Amino acid sequence: MRTPRGFSYAGVHCGIKASRKDLALVYSEAPCSAAGCFTVNAARAAPVRDAAARVPASDIRGIVANSGSANALVGPAGDEDARAVRVAVARALDVAPEAILSASTGVIGVRLPVDKLVAAAPSLAAARGGAIELAAQAIHTTDTRVKLARRTMRIGGTDAVFAAFAKGSGMIAPELATVLAFVTTDAAVAPEALQSALSRAMRTSFEMITVDGEMSTNDSVFALANGLAGNPRIEEGTPEHEALAQTLESICIDLAREVAEDGDGATKLIEVRVAGAPETLMARELARAVAGSNLVKAAVFGADPNWGRVLMSVGARIGSRRWAIDPTRATVHVQGVCVYDGAGPAGVDVVALRAKMREPQVTIEIKFVEGESHAIAWGCDLSYDYVKINADYTSLTHASADGTVARDDRLTNYSPGFKRALLVEALSYISRFSNKRAVVKYGGAAMVKDSLKASFANDINLLRSAGLLPVVVHGGGPEITHTLDKLGLGKTDVVDGVHVTGREDVKAMEMVLTGKINTELVSMLNQSSAHAIGLSGKDAGLLRARKLVGEGGRDLGMVGEVAHVNQELLEVLLDRKYVPVVSPVGLGEDGEGYNVNADIVAAEIAIAVRAEKLIYLTDVAGILDNGELISELSALELTAKIEDGTVRGGMAVKARSALRAIQGGVASVHILDGRIAHSVITELFTDRGVGTLVRA
Ligand code: ADP
Ligand code: MG
């Protein structure tokens, strides 16, 4: 992302949070005009009180922001803590302490671990660079994604560059919504002109979003302009000022929408458009009322076209305000479909509308007949996860003596009702699975990230103790590519989607697959219970391979297909409750090792051991169609998705293997997101699957 001249950014981990980044810096090599807009919450955090008293300002050089602790409601010590951080950062940057502003976000009522922030100041300063994303990550709390916006603006013969980032996910309500946002630009702007343009931008952006109607103690939106673009300084009341205000507005709208979209537990963005109102303020308030209605939000979560709630919510607001405007004469559209036509319900195809409401954005339009004013508000749906995230926020987020904030999601912290439901549901599955076999293909991120590796090992051991008999087949993951690269191998062609494999390649692959990945996985599984047994496809001729021939007889080298599985060996092991862990190397008739795709091996083994289930762990949510997860489909439907090109590449290999397994008698195949810890357990022991289920 192109960034404005003279600005640099940093994001580091200083130790407020257990391991994620928690300290961000925005720095300008030239003095900036600074503007800010802040929460109107009367219980404002210390850094907010400081910054609000000092902007608009000139000669600002940077802003330091931390996440993990809000530095709010901790008494007068909060002001000293915030000041100590600013002083340390100023010293590290070699600028005056007054040249630094600060912001905080996180848990309320926990003091900042100032020593850690002060100690991290030099490394924060040293980490400065062009990567604004790193700073954006360092201000996250429950955010799930980075929020960035960028613009350029032609002004006085040069292009001024704007780059901005924000955070926000819960405790978000209009006036201002809970956000930290930082807009940086190299335009030259007078401080007051920057302030008025920023304040104006708030009205149609951050003041028009709501996630939960809760106003935070820490909202701060800053703009810094350092003038290095060299344009004549923008003053108030000029056409350039108007253009600046519009640019800031569109940046803030982008960021605000992203904040709404990433609301706690949100699965969808809601856009509410009100038109035909007698006044703008009225239009804004009505749009926000609908976007903030819990019943509307819950209906959107369930893709339920219950439009009555939309008119209920505007009607309530109009009535309590005693406005002279008639909601019964309005028209209402949901996803472009007219649901109420100004006189009564418009007949709608509920099934079709429901399908449209499953889109990631749901737009609701209300058009009144009394005037010309309009407004747009954004919100998100209300999911089970909102309560989950926020019910646990402080009980599961504990601050230790040194100020470190970490999450504790042990089951002990949950309500008795939740635990009861979970146990009843899980236990009913356990009896169903006893002595059944499941083949799990282990691949993707689950093979790379330590925490995911550990949760995978844990899951396999749990499945075993629940009476299920698992067989693990692993892939090669990124290790294979690294090793081949290092050895100068693997530079071969791809024919029909298959990597042509040379004799040297297959040796190196065996070294990694059998020698490294397999032994590591086995050791990990055997840390708590010693039942995993590592097997190469060569062991006892477990996998007999036949040389695979490409289309039109093309030579693919040492790529094999499965000719035979030594079922007897697996039976012996499964009978004695061992967990076979298979490295996908096949033994050819020529005595050579063959590279056999792990997805295919998993399917063949599942057929051979008459497995109940075949599970693929991968790096996507499951099978996607147009970005949307297909949670269940039949073999026939899957065949069609392969043929029409919806399922391609690596997923097509899995899909074909799934079809083969089903044809061979496996009852169901699951494709799961290996990036989510414990997804195997969630799939098998709860009612709602988490990935894609392919059934016969
Ligand atoms: P693994 O390493 O787990 O074997 P692959 O990369 O081989 O995973 O296969 C999964 C990939 O398939 C996805 O990351 C995606 O790029 C691709 N793919 C192609 N079509 C689809 C689809 N319809 N749904 C999901 N993923 C798909
Ligand atoms: Mg693959």
Short mmCIF file of N, CA, C and O in Angstrom, two decimals, residues 321-374:
data_model
loop_
_atom_site.label_atom_id
_atom_site.label_comp_id
_atom_site.label_asym_id
_atom_site.label_seq_id
_atom_site.Cartn_x
_atom_site.Cartn_y
_atom_site.Cartn_z
N ARG A 321 -40.52 10.05 19.12
CA ARG A 321 -40.08 11.42 18.80
C ARG A 321 -41.25 12.31 18.41
O ARG A 321 -41.06 13.50 18.16
N ARG A 322 -42.41 11.74 18.23
CA ARG A 322 -43.61 12.46 17.78
C ARG A 322 -43.36 13.21 16.47
O ARG A 322 -43.74 14.37 16.30
N TRP A 323 -42.66 12.54 15.54
CA TRP A 323 -42.39 13.16 14.24
C TRP A 323 -43.62 12.99 13.34
O TRP A 323 -44.30 11.96 13.40
N ALA A 324 -43.83 14.00 12.49
CA ALA A 324 -44.97 13.93 11.57
C ALA A 324 -44.54 13.23 10.29
O ALA A 324 -44.26 13.86 9.27
N ILE A 325 -44.46 11.93 10.37
CA ILE A 325 -44.02 11.15 9.22
C ILE A 325 -44.66 9.78 9.39
O ILE A 325 -44.74 9.26 10.50
N ASP A 326 -45.18 9.24 8.28
CA ASP A 326 -46.04 8.05 8.39
C ASP A 326 -45.33 6.79 7.88
O ASP A 326 -45.17 6.61 6.67
N PRO A 327 -44.92 5.93 8.78
CA PRO A 327 -44.20 4.73 8.35
C PRO A 327 -45.06 3.79 7.52
O PRO A 327 -44.54 3.02 6.71
N THR A 328 -46.38 3.85 7.69
CA THR A 328 -47.22 2.89 6.97
C THR A 328 -47.30 3.23 5.48
O THR A 328 -47.69 2.41 4.67
N ARG A 329 -46.89 4.46 5.12
CA ARG A 329 -46.90 4.84 3.70
C ARG A 329 -45.53 4.65 3.04
O ARG A 329 -45.35 4.97 1.86
N ALA A 330 -44.57 4.18 3.80
CA ALA A 330 -43.22 3.99 3.25
C ALA A 330 -43.16 2.72 2.40
O ALA A 330 -44.02 1.85 2.51
N THR A 331 -42.14 2.64 1.55
CA THR A 331 -41.88 1.36 0.88
C THR A 331 -40.60 0.78 1.47
O THR A 331 -39.68 1.51 1.83
N VAL A 332 -40.56 -0.54 1.57
CA VAL A 332 -39.39 -1.21 2.15
C VAL A 332 -38.88 -2.24 1.16
O VAL A 332 -39.65 -3.03 0.62
N HIS A 333 -37.58 -2.19 0.90
CA HIS A 333 -36.92 -3.19 0.07
C HIS A 333 -35.88 -3.91 0.89
O HIS A 333 -35.15 -3.28 1.66
N VAL A 334 -35.79 -5.22 0.73
CA VAL A 334 -34.72 -5.99 1.34
C VAL A 334 -33.98 -6.68 0.19
O VAL A 334 -34.61 -7.37 -0.61
N GLN A 335 -32.69 -6.45 0.11
CA GLN A 335 -31.88 -6.99 -0.99
C GLN A 335 -32.51 -6.66 -2.34
O GLN A 335 -32.52 -7.49 -3.25
N GLY A 336 -33.06 -5.45 -2.45
CA GLY A 336 -33.63 -5.01 -3.72
C GLY A 336 -35.01 -5.56 -3.99
O GLY A 336 -35.63 -5.23 -5.01
N VAL A 337 -35.53 -6.39 -3.10
CA VAL A 337 -36.86 -6.96 -3.30
C VAL A 337 -37.88 -6.17 -2.48
O VAL A 337 -37.69 -5.97 -1.27
N CYS A 338 -38.94 -5.69 -3.14
CA CYS A 338 -39.94 -4.90 -2.43
C CYS A 338 -40.75 -5.84 -1.51
O CYS A 338 -41.35 -6.80 -1.96
N VAL A 339 -40.72 -5.53 -0.21
CA VAL A 339 -41.44 -6.38 0.74
C VAL A 339 -42.68 -5.68 1.30
O VAL A 339 -43.61 -6.30 1.78
N TYR A 340 -42.68 -4.33 1.22
CA TYR A 340 -43.83 -3.55 1.71
C TYR A 340 -43.96 -2.38 0.76
O TYR A 340 -42.99 -1.63 0.54
N ASP A 341 -45.14 -2.19 0.19
CA ASP A 341 -45.23 -1.25 -0.93
C ASP A 341 -45.94 0.07 -0.62
O ASP A 341 -46.46 0.73 -1.51
N GLY A 342 -46.00 0.46 0.62
CA GLY A 342 -46.60 1.75 0.95
C GLY A 342 -48.06 1.61 1.31
O GLY A 342 -48.70 2.58 1.75
N ALA A 343 -48.60 0.43 1.13
CA ALA A 343 -50.01 0.21 1.48
C ALA A 343 -50.14 -1.10 2.25
O ALA A 343 -51.00 -1.23 3.12
N GLY A 344 -49.29 -2.03 1.94
CA GLY A 344 -49.37 -3.32 2.61
C GLY A 344 -48.26 -4.22 2.13
O GLY A 344 -47.40 -3.79 1.35
N PRO A 345 -48.25 -5.47 2.59
CA PRO A 345 -47.19 -6.40 2.21
C PRO A 345 -47.19 -6.65 0.71
O PRO A 345 -48.26 -6.82 0.12
N ALA A 346 -46.02 -6.59 0.10
CA ALA A 346 -45.92 -6.96 -1.31
C ALA A 346 -45.66 -8.46 -1.32
O ALA A 346 -44.84 -8.93 -0.57
N GLY A 347 -46.38 -9.19 -2.12
CA GLY A 347 -46.17 -10.65 -2.14
C GLY A 347 -44.75 -10.96 -2.54
O GLY A 347 -44.29 -10.50 -3.58
N VAL A 348 -44.02 -11.68 -1.71
CA VAL A 348 -42.64 -12.02 -2.08
C VAL A 348 -42.44 -13.52 -2.09
O VAL A 348 -43.13 -14.26 -1.40
N ASP A 349 -41.45 -13.92 -2.90
CA ASP A 349 -41.03 -15.32 -2.92
C ASP A 349 -40.05 -15.48 -1.75
O ASP A 349 -38.89 -15.10 -1.83
N VAL A 350 -40.56 -16.01 -0.66
CA VAL A 350 -39.79 -16.06 0.58
C VAL A 350 -38.51 -16.89 0.43
O VAL A 350 -37.45 -16.53 0.92
N VAL A 351 -38.62 -17.99 -0.30
CA VAL A 351 -37.45 -18.86 -0.45
C VAL A 351 -36.33 -18.13 -1.20
O VAL A 351 -35.16 -18.14 -0.80
N ALA A 352 -36.72 -17.40 -2.27
CA ALA A 352 -35.72 -16.68 -3.05
C ALA A 352 -35.11 -15.55 -2.22
O ALA A 352 -33.89 -15.33 -2.25
N LEU A 353 -35.95 -14.85 -1.45
CA LEU A 353 -35.44 -13.73 -0.66
C LEU A 353 -34.50 -14.25 0.44
O LEU A 353 -33.46 -13.67 0.72
N ARG A 354 -34.88 -15.36 1.03
CA ARG A 354 -34.04 -15.96 2.06
C ARG A 354 -32.65 -16.28 1.49
O ARG A 354 -31.63 -16.02 2.12
N ALA A 355 -32.63 -16.81 0.28
CA ALA A 355 -31.35 -17.12 -0.35
C ALA A 355 -30.53 -15.85 -0.54
O ALA A 355 -29.33 -15.81 -0.26
N LYS A 356 -31.20 -14.76 -0.97
CA LYS A 356 -30.47 -13.50 -1.16
C LYS A 356 -29.94 -12.97 0.16
O LYS A 356 -28.93 -12.27 0.21
N MET A 357 -30.66 -13.25 1.24
CA MET A 357 -30.23 -12.74 2.55
C MET A 357 -29.06 -13.52 3.12
O MET A 357 -28.53 -13.17 4.16
N ARG A 358 -28.64 -14.57 2.44
CA ARG A 358 -27.46 -15.30 2.91
C ARG A 358 -26.17 -14.65 2.41
O ARG A 358 -25.09 -15.07 2.77
N GLU A 359 -26.30 -13.63 1.57
CA GLU A 359 -25.13 -12.91 1.08
C GLU A 359 -24.38 -12.25 2.24
O GLU A 359 -24.99 -11.99 3.28
N PRO A 360 -23.10 -11.95 2.04
CA PRO A 360 -22.35 -11.31 3.13
C PRO A 360 -22.82 -9.88 3.46
O PRO A 360 -22.48 -9.35 4.50
N GLN A 361 -23.57 -9.25 2.55
CA GLN A 361 -24.13 -7.93 2.89
C GLN A 361 -25.63 -7.96 2.66
O GLN A 361 -26.10 -8.43 1.62
N VAL A 362 -26.38 -7.43 3.63
CA VAL A 362 -27.83 -7.34 3.47
C VAL A 362 -28.20 -5.85 3.47
O VAL A 362 -27.84 -5.11 4.39
N THR A 363 -28.87 -5.42 2.40
CA THR A 363 -29.24 -4.01 2.30
C THR A 363 -30.74 -3.86 2.52
O THR A 363 -31.55 -4.57 1.93
N ILE A 364 -31.08 -2.93 3.41
CA ILE A 364 -32.49 -2.65 3.70
C ILE A 364 -32.74 -1.20 3.31
O ILE A 364 -32.01 -0.30 3.74
N GLU A 365 -33.75 -0.98 2.48
CA GLU A 365 -34.05 0.39 2.05
C GLU A 365 -35.45 0.77 2.52
O GLU A 365 -36.39 -0.01 2.34
N ILE A 366 -35.58 1.96 3.09
CA ILE A 366 -36.88 2.44 3.51
C ILE A 366 -37.07 3.81 2.87
O ILE A 366 -36.25 4.71 3.06
N LYS A 367 -38.14 3.92 2.09
CA LYS A 367 -38.37 5.20 1.41
C LYS A 367 -39.67 5.79 1.92
O LYS A 367 -40.73 5.20 1.77
N PHE A 368 -39.55 6.97 2.54
CA PHE A 368 -40.74 7.68 3.02
C PHE A 368 -41.25 8.60 1.91
O PHE A 368 -40.58 8.81 0.89
N VAL A 369 -42.41 9.16 2.14
CA VAL A 369 -42.99 10.01 1.08
C VAL A 369 -43.03 11.47 1.50
O VAL A 369 -43.54 12.32 0.78
N GLU A 370 -42.45 11.78 2.69
CA GLU A 370 -42.63 13.13 3.22
C GLU A 370 -41.57 14.13 2.80
O GLU A 370 -41.71 15.33 3.08
N GLY A 371 -40.45 13.72 2.21
CA GLY A 371 -39.41 14.71 1.92
C GLY A 371 -38.33 14.17 1.01
O GLY A 371 -38.54 13.20 0.27
N GLU A 372 -37.15 14.81 1.08
CA GLU A 372 -36.06 14.51 0.14
C GLU A 372 -34.80 14.04 0.87
O GLU A 372 -33.80 13.74 0.23
N SER A 373 -34.81 14.03 2.20
CA SER A 373 -33.56 13.78 2.92
C SER A 373 -33.27 12.29 3.02
O SER A 373 -34.18 11.48 3.09
N HIS A 374 -31.97 11.99 3.01
CA HIS A 374 -31.60 10.57 3.06
C HIS A 374 -30.37 10.37 3.93
O HIS A 374 -29.66 11.32 4.26
#
